[in-house]
Coordinates of C-alpha atoms in Angstrom, one line a residue:
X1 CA 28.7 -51.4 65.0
X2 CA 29.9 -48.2 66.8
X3 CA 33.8 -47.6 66.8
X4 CA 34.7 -46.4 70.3
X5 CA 37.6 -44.9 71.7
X6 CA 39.0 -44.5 75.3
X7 CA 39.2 -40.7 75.2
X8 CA 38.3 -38.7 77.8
X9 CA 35.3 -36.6 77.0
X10 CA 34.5 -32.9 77.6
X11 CA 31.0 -31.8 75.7
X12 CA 31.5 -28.3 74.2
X13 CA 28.6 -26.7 72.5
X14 CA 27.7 -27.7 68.7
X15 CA 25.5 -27.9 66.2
X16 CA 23.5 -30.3 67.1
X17 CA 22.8 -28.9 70.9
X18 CA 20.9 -26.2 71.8
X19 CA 23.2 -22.9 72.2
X20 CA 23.0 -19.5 74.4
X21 CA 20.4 -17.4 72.3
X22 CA 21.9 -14.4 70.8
X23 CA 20.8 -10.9 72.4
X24 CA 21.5 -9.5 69.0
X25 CA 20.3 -9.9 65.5
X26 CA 22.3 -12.5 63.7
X27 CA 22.9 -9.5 60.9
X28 CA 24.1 -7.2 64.1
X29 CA 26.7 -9.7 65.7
X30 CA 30.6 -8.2 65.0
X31 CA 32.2 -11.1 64.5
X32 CA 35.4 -9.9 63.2
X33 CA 38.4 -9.2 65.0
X34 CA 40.6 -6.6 64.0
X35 CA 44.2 -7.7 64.6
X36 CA 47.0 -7.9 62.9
X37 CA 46.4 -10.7 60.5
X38 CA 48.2 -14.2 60.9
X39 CA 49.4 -17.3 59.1
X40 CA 47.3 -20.2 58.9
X41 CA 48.6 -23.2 57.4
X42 CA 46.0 -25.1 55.1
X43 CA 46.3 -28.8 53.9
X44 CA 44.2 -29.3 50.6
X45 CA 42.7 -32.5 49.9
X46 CA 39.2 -31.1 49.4
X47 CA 38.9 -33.7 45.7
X48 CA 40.1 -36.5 48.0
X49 CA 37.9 -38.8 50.2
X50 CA 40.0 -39.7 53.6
X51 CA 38.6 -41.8 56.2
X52 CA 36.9 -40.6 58.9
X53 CA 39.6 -42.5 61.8
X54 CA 42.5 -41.3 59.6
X55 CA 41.7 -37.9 59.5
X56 CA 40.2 -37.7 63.2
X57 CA 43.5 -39.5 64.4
X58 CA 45.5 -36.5 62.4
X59 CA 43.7 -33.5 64.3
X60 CA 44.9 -35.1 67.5
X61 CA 48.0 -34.9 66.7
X62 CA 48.5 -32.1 65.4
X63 CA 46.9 -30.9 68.8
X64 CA 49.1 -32.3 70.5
X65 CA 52.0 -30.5 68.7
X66 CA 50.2 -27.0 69.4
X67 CA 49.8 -27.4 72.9
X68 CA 54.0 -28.7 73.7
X69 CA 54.5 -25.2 71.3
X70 CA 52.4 -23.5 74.0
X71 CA 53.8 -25.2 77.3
X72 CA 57.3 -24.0 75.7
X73 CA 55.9 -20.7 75.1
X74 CA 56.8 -21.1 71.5
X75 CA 54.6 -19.7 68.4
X76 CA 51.5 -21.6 67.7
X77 CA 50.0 -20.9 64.3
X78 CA 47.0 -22.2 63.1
X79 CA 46.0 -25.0 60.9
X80 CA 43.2 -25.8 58.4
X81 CA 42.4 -29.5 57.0
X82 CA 40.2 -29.6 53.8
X83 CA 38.7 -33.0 52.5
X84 CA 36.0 -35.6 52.0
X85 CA 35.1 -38.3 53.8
X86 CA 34.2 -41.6 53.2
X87 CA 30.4 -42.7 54.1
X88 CA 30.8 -42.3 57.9
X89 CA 28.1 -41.5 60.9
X90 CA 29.7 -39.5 63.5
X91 CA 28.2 -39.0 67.1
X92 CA 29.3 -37.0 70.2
X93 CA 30.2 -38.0 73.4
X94 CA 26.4 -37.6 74.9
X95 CA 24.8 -39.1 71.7
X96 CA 21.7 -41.1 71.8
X97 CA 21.5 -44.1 69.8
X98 CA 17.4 -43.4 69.4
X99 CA 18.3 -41.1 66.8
X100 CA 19.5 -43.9 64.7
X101 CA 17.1 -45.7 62.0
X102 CA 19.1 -48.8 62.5
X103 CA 20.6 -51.4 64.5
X104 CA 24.4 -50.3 65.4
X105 CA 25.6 -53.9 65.0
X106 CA 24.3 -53.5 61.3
X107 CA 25.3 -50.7 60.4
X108 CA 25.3 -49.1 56.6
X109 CA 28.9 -47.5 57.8
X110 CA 30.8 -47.4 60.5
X111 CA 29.5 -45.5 63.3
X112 CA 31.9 -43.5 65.5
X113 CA 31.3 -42.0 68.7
X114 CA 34.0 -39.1 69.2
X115 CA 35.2 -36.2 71.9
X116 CA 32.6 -33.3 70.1
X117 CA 29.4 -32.8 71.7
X118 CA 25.8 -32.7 70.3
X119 CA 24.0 -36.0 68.6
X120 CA 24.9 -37.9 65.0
X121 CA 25.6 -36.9 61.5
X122 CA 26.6 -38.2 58.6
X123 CA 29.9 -37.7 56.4
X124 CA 30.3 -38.8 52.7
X125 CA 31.4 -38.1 49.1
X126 CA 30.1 -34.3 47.8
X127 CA 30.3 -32.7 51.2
X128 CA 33.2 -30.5 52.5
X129 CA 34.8 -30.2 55.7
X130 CA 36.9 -28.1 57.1
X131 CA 39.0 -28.8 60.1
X132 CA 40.1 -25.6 62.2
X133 CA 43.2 -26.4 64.4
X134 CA 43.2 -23.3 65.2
X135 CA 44.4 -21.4 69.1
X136 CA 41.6 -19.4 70.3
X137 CA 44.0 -17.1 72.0
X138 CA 44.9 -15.8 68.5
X139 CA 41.6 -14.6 68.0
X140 CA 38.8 -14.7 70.7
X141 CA 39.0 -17.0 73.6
X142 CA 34.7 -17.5 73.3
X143 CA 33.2 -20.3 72.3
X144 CA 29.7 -18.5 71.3
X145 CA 32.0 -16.2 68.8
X146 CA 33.8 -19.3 67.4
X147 CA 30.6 -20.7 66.4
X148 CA 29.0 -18.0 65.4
X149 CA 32.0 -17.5 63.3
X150 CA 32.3 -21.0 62.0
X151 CA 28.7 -19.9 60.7
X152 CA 29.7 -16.4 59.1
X153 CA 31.8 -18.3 56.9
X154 CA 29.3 -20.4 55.1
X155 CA 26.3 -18.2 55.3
X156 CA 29.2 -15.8 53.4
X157 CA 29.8 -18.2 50.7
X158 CA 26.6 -19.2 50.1
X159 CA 25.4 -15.4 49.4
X160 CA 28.3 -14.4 47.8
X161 CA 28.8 -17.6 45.4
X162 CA 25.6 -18.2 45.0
X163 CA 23.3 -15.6 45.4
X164 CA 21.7 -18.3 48.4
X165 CA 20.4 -16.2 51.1
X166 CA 20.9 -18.6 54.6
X167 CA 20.7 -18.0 58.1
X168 CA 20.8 -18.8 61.7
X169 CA 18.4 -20.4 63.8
X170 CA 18.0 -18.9 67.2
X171 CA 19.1 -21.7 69.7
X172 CA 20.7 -23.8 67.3
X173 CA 23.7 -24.1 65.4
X174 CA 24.6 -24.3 62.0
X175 CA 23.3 -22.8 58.7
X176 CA 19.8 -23.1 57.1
X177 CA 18.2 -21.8 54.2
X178 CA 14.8 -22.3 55.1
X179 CA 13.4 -25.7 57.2
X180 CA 17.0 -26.7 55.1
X181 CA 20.2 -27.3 57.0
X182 CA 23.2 -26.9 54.6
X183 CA 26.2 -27.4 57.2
X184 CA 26.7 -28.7 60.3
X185 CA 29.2 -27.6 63.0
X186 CA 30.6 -29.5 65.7
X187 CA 33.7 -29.0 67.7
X188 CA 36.2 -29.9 71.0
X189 CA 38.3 -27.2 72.4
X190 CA 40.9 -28.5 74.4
X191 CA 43.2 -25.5 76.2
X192 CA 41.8 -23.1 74.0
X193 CA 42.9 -25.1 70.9
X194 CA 39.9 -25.8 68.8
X195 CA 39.4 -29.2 66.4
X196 CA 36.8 -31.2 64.7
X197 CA 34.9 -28.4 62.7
X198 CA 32.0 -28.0 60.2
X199 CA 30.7 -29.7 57.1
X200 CA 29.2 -28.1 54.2
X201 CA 26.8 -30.2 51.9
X202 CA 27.9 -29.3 48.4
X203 CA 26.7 -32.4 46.2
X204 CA 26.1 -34.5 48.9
X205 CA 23.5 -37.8 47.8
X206 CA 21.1 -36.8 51.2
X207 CA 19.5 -40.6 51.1
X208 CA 21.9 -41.5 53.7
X209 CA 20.6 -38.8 55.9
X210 CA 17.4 -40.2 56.4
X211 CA 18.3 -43.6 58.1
X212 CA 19.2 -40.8 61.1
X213 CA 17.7 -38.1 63.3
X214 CA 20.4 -35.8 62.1
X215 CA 21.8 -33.8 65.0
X216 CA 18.2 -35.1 66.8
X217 CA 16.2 -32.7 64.9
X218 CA 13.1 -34.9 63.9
X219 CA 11.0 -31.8 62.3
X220 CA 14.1 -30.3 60.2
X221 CA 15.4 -31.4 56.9
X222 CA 18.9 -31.7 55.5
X223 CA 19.8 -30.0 52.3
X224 CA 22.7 -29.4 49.8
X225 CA 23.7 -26.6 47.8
X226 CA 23.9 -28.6 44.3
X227 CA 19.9 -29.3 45.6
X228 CA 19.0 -25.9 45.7
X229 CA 20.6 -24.9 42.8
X230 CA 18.1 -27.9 41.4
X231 CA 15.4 -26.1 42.9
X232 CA 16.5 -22.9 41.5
X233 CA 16.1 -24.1 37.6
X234 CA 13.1 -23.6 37.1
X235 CA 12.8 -19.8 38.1
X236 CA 14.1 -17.3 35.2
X237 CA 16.1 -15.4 37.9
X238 CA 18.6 -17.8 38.6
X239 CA 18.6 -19.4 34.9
X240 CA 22.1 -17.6 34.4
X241 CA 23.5 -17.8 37.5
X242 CA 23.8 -21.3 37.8
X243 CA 24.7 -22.4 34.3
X244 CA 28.4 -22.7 35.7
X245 CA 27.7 -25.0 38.1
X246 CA 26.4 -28.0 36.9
X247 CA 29.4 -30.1 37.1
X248 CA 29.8 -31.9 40.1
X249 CA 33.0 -31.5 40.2
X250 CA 33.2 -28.2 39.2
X251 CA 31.1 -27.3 41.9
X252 CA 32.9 -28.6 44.7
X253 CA 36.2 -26.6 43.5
X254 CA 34.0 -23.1 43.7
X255 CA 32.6 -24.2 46.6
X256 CA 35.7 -25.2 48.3
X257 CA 37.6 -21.4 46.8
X258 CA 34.8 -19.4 48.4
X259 CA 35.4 -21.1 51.5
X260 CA 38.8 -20.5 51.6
X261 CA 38.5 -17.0 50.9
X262 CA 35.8 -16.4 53.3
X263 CA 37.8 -18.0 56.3
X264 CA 40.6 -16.1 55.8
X265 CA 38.6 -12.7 55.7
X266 CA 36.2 -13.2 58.5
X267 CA 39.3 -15.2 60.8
X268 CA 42.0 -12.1 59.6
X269 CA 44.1 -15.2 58.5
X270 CA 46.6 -15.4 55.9
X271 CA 46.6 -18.9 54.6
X272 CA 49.4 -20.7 53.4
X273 CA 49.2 -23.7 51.3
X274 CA 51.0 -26.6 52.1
X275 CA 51.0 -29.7 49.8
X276 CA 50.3 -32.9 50.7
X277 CA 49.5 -35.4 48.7
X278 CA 47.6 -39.1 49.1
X279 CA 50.1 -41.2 49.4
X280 CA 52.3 -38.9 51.7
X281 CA 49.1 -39.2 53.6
X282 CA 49.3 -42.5 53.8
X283 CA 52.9 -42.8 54.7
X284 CA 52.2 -40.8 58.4
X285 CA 51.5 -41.9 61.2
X286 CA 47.5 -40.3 61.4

């Protein structure tokens, strides 16, 4: 059955709704911005899987903190949120329920409808996501550059990781290599103040994938990196390059490094690890 909340719902552009087309060639697009670089505070629990509520529940209110910063005119740094999740299907405020392969009062997993535009996705073991709480005002108050951004970062980890050349697809949002989408982006922006985020399929298990439409795109297909990599074996090119990474495990830890590293260079941020673990989780009020 679908989980639903009394929020009040303002659709912002994601990945699964068609976008402004660029003017420019994704490879022409100056995405970043040269200022002096800031903090960014990061909470690691990219090995754990958190529930889908939980963690939703804990962007709101950090949120919340940011903007009583702002009304006081105080500092507002930003804040990144690394995990797992739990097998969850996620859809935005405007979703359809004709893009799901199954009746909502039967349900595989909980369903939620949240506050971030575009259609449903799925969340689960193997696939990263990263949070930005971050204030727009620190960086570029435009929603087409924050996305396009969002995508610089994976489309950068994927090449420089693992030699995966991936892409943008004029009109919609999110990366591809190929007919393949490897990460999704969705995202609220409330007074500038940007939360839900993107989701990288590292070693995802894609099966759950199909009993969707994911993002309402009935002619694409949904991919992982740990999948290409398969797909990669064969050919003598890559036969080094991905000996390292055939541990799950292993995987997801280079996967979620490069990530770091990538958001901090292309968002000029300087992050700052803060610990937290499971059980302190547990213990707040998310």
């Amino acid at each position: 059955m679908i989980v639903a909340t009394n929020l009040c719902f303002r659709t912002i552009p994601t990945t699964c709704t068609t976008v402004k087309q660029q003017k420019d060639p994704p490879h022409q697009l100056n995405l970043v911005i040269p200022t002096k670089t800031k903090v960014c505070e990061c909470f690691d629990l990219h090995k754990e899987l958190i529930p889908y509520e939980k963690a939703w529940s804990w962007q709101k209110q950090i949120v919340k903190q940011k903007k009583s910063l702002l009304q006081e005119h105080e500092d507002c740094p930003d804040t990144l949120i690394v995990l797992q999740h739990n097998p969850v299907y996620t859809m935005g405020t405007g979703s359809s329920e004709n893009y799901l392969n199954f009746d909502v009062k039967e349900a595989p997993f909980d369903v939620y409808r949240t506050e971030r535009g575009g259609e449903v996705t799925y969340h689960g073991p193997g696939q990263l996501v990263m949070y930005p709480i971050i204030n727009l005002r620190n960086h570029k108050m435009d929603l087409h550059w924050y996305l396009r951004t969002l995508e610089e970062v994976v489309i950068r980890v994927l090449s420089s990781t693992f030699s995966i050349k991936a892409s943008r697809i004029e009109g919609l949002t999110g990366v591809w290599v190929g007919n393949q989408k490897l990460a999704a982006i969705g995202i609220r922006v409330s007074k500038w103040i940007t939360y839900h985020g993107l989701a990288l399929n590292v070693t995802t298990d894609l099966t759950p994938f199909s009993w969707i439409v994911p993002c309402g795109l009935r002619h694409r297909q949904v991919g992982s990196i740990k999948g290409l990599l398969q797909e990669f074996q064969s050919s003598r090119q890559y036969a080094e390059a991905i000996k390292p990474f055939t541990d799950d495990y292993q995987l997801i830890d280079i996967s979620y490094r490069s990530l770091i590293k990538e958001f901090s260079e292309v968002f000029n941020l300087e992050i700052h690890q803060k610990a937290i673990t499971v059980p302190e989780f547990w213990r707040e009020d998310h």
